[in-house]
Structure formats: structure tokens, C-alpha cells
Coordinates of C-alpha atoms in Angstrom, one line a residue:
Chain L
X1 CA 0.5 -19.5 1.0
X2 CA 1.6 -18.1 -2.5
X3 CA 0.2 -14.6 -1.4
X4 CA -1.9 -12.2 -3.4
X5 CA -2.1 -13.4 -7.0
X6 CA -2.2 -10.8 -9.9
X7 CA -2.6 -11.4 -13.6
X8 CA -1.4 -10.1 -16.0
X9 CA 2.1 -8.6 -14.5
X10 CA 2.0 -6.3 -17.9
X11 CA -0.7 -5.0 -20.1
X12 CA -0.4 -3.0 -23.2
X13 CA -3.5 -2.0 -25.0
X14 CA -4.6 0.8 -27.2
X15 CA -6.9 3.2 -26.6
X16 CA -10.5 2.3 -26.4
X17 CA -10.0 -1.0 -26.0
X18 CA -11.4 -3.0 -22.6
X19 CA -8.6 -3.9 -19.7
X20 CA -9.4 -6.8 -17.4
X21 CA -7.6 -7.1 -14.3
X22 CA -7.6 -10.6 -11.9
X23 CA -6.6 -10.9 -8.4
X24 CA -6.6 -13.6 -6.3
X25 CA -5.9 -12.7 -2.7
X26 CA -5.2 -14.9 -0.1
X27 CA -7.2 -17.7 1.3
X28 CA -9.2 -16.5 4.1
X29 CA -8.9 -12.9 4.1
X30 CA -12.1 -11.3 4.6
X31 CA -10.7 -7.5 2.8
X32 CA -9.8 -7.4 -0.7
X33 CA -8.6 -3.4 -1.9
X34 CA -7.8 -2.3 -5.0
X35 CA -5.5 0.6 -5.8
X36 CA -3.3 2.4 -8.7
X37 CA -0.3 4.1 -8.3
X38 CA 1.3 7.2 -11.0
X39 CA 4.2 8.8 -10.4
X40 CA 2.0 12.1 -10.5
X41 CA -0.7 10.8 -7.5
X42 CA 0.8 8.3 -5.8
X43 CA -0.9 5.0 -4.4
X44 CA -4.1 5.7 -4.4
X45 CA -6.9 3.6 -2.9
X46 CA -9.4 2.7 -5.9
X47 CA -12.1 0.6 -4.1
X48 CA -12.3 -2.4 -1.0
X49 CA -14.8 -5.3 -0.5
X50 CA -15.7 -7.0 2.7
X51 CA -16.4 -10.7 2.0
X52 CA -17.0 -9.9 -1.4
X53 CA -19.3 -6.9 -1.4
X54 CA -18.2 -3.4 -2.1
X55 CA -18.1 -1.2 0.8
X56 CA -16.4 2.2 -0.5
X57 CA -15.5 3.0 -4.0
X58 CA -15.3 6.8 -3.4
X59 CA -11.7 6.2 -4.9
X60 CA -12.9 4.9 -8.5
X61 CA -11.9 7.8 -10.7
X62 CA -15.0 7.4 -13.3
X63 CA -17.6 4.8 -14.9
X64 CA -15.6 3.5 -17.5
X65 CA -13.7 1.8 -14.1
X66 CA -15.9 -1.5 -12.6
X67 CA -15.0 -3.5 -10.3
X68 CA -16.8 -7.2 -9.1
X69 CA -16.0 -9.7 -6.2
X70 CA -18.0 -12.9 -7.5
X71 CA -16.6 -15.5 -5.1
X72 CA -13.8 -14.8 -2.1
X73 CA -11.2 -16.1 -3.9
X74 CA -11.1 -13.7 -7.1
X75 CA -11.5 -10.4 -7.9
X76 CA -11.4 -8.2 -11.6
X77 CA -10.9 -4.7 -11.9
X78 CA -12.4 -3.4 -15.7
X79 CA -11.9 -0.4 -17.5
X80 CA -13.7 -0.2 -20.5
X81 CA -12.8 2.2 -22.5
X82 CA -9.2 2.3 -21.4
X83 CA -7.5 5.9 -22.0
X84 CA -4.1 7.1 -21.3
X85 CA -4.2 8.3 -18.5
X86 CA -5.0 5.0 -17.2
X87 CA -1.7 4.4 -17.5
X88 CA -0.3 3.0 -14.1
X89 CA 0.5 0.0 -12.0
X90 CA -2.6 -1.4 -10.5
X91 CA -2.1 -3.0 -7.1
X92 CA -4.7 -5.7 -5.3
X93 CA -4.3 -5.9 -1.5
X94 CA -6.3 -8.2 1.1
X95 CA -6.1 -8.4 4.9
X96 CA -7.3 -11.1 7.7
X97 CA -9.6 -7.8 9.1
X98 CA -11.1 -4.3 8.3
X99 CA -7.8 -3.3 11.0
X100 CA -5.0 -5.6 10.2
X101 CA -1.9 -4.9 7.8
X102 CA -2.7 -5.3 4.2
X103 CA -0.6 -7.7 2.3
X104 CA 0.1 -6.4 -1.7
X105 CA 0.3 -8.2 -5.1
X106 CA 2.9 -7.9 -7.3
X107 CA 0.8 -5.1 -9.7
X108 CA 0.0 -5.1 -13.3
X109 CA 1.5 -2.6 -14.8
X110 CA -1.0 -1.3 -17.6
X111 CA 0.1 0.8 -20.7
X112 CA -2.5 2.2 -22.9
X113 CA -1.6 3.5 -26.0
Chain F
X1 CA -4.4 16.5 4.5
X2 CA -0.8 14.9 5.2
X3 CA -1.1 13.2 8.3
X4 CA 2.7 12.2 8.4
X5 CA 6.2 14.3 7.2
X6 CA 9.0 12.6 5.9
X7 CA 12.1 13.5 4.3
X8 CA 12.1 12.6 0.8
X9 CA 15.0 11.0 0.4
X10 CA 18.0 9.2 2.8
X11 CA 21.0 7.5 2.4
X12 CA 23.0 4.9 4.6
X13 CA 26.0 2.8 4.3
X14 CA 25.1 -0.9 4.1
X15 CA 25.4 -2.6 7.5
X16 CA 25.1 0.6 9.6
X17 CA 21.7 1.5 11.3
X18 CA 19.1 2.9 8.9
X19 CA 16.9 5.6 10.9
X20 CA 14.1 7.0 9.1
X21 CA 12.3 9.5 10.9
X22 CA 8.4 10.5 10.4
X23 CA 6.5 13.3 12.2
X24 CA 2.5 12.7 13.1
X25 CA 1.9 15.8 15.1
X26 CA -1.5 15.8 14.9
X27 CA -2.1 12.3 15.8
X28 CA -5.1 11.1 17.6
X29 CA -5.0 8.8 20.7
X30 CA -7.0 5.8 18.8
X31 CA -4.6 6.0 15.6
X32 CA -1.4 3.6 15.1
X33 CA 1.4 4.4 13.3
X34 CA 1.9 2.1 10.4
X35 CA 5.3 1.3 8.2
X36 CA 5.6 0.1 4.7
X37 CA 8.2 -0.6 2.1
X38 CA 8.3 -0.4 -1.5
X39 CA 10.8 -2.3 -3.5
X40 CA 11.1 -0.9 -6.9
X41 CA 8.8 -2.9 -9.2
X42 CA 6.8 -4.9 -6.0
X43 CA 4.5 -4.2 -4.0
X44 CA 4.3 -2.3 -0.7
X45 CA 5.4 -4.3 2.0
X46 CA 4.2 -4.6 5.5
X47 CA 6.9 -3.7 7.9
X48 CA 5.6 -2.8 11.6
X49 CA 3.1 -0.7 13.5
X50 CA 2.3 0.5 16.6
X51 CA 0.7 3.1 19.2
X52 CA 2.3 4.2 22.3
X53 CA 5.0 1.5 22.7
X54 CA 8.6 1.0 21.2
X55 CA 7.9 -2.6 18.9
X56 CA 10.5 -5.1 17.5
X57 CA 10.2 -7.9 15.0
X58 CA 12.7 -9.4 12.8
X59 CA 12.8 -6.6 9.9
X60 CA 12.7 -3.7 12.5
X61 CA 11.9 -1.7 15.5
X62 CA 9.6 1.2 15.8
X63 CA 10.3 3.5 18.5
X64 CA 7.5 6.2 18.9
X65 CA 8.3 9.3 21.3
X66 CA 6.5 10.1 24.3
X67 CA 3.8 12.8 23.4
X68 CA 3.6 10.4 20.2
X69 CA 3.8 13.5 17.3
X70 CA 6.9 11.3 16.1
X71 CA 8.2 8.0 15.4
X72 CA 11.7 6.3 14.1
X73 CA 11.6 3.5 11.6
X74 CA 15.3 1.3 12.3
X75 CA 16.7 -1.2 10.4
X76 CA 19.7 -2.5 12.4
X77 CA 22.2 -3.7 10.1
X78 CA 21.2 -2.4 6.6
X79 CA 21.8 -4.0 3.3
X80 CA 21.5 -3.9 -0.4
X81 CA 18.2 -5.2 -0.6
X82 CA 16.4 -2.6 2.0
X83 CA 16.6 0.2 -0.6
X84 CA 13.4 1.1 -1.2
X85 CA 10.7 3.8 -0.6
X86 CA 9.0 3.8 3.2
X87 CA 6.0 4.7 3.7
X88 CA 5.0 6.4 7.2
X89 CA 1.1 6.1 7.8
X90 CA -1.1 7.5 10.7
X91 CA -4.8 5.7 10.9
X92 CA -6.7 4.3 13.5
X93 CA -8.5 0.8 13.9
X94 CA -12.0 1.6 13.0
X95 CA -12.0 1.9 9.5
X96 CA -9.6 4.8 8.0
X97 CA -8.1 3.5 5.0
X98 CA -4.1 3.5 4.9
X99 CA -3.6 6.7 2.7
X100 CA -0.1 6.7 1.4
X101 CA 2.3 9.9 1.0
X102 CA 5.4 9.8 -1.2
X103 CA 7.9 8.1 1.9
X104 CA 11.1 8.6 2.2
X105 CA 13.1 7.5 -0.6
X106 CA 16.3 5.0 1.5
X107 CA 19.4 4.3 -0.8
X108 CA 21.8 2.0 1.1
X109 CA 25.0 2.4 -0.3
X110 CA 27.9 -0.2 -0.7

């Protein structure tokens, strides 16, 4: 199995502007989790589905972020508009179970200017 | 609230034993004690877990102390490529989310 999929690796953007991310996590897994991590907060848990509905997005900073599950094999993570302090690298994550290790993408690394 | 203490930051010379302690004092009898790894620029990586029990697989052992309030991360023969952050997480099997601190920053060292 190629593992989690993320696209794109690196996203600049200006301000304002809408940022679509993509994951594709791995065949079978019934969790998908999205997270960001800054240097100032950490890795921080955004939002997760269980076989593709949201269960807990508590961690979604504000409305401009959005997040959909349309089928199990692919995931997007919007923010629209994008600011600044969006600036961070944006990590997908899936597991077999709600209880079993999580397995990481590589991360997009987003830059707004 | 920090469930887990690290030290920030470790070194170790490579192909010695890397030990990388973490204190869970306030652990719970249904939470595990989860490692990760963070290679600059990729994603955390899985390492090991457990609960009561020492555990082994090919990147390491975890051996957790009796009253279970603290645990040792080892990675036998360390090289190059295990510098990295590691992440020490406490959380049980019913539906806590892993909530990572800042780890403990490993340098090994030529």
C-alpha cells in the first residue's frame, strides 16, 4: 500500500484566496483525521470521520475551515478565505479502528501570503 | 492538561542505546501509552504502545514501570536516521484522541 496520499506537498497563496487540500488515506481504513501543526501550537487535531461522516470537529479553528468525506477513499480540507495565520503544515491521518495507531501523510505545507 | 513530561531535548552517539524517558503519573488503568516519531519534514510515525507490559518490535522496546506513572522509549543501536522529535502519548481505547505535546527533541550524533 502507497500509504496516506496528500496533495499538494506545498501551497502558496495570497490572502483571501480559497485553499483546497486532498487526502487519500489508505484502502480500508475506517478513520480518516485531519490535523495542522505551527511551531506556536503544535499538532493539533482539526477534525476525524468514521466511514466518511464527521464525528468531532471541536478542533476546526473557525467557518472559513470545511471539511467533506464524499467517498472512503478521498478527503478535502477547505479554507476559504485563507489568512496568515493559516500558515502551517496540514497533516491527514487514517487508522484500521477508532483505537488503532494512526498512520500520517506526508503534509502540505501551506503558506499564505 | 499535559498528560505526559518529557525532556525537551536528548542527545546520543550513533550506535549506542537511545533512552528516552516520559512520565504519565496520572495515568488511568484503561489508558496505553503510545510512541511517535517525527522526522523533520514527514509525518509522525507510529513507533509502539502499550499498557502494563514491557513490548518489543523491530524499531523498539517500550518498557513501562510497575505502578505505570512512567515509561522508557529504547532504540537499541541508534543511527543517523532516528533523529527526530518523539512524541510520548497517554489515551485510552475508547475514543480519546492522541493529543500531542512537544516530545523530546533526539539528536544522534556521529
Amino acid at each position: 500500500d502507497a500509504g496516506v496520499i496528500q496533495s499538494p506537498r506545498h501551497e502558496v497563496t495570497e490572502m483571501g484566496q480559497e485553499v483546497t487540500l486532498r487526502c487519500k488515506p489508505i484502502s480500508g481504513h475506517d478513520y480518516l483525521f485531519w490535523y495542522r501543526q505551527t511551531m506556536m501550537r503544535g499538532l493539533e487535531l482539526l477534525i476525524y470521520f468514521n466511514n466518511n461522516v464527521p464525528i468531532d470537529d471541536s478542533g476546526m479553528p473557525e467557518d472559513r475551515f470545511s471539511a467533506k468525506m464524499p467517498n472512503a477513499s478521498f478527503s478535502t480540507l477547505k479554507i476559504q478565505p485563507s489568512e496568515p495565520r493559516d500558515s502551517a503544515v496540514y497533516f491527514c491521518a487514517s487508522s484500521l479502528r477508532r483505537n488503532n495507531e494512526q498512520f500520517f501523510g506526508p503534509g502540505t505545507r501551506l503558506t499564505v501570503l | 492538561d499535559a498528560k505526559t513530561t518529557q525532556p525537551p531535548s536528548m542527545d546520543c552517539a550513533e550506535g549506542r542505546a537511545a533512552n528516552l524517558p516520559c512520565n504519565h503519573s496520572t495515568i488511568s488503568g484503561n489508558e496505553y501509552v503510545y510512541w511517535y516519531r517525527q522526522i523533520h519534514s514527514q509525518g509522525p510515525q507510529y513507533i509502539i504502545h502499550g499498557l502494563k507490559n514491557n513490548e518489543t518490535n523491530e524499531m523498539a522496546s517500550l518498557i513501562i514501570t510497575e505502578d505505570r506513572k512512567s515509561s522508557t522509549l529504547i532504540l537499541p543501536h541508534a543511527t543517523l536516521r532516528d533523529t527526530a522529535v518523539y512524541y510520548c502519548i497517554v489515551r485510552d481505547n475508547y475514543g480519546q484522541n492522541f493529543v500531542f505535546g512537544p516530545g523530546t527533541r533526539l539528536s544522534v550524533l556521529p
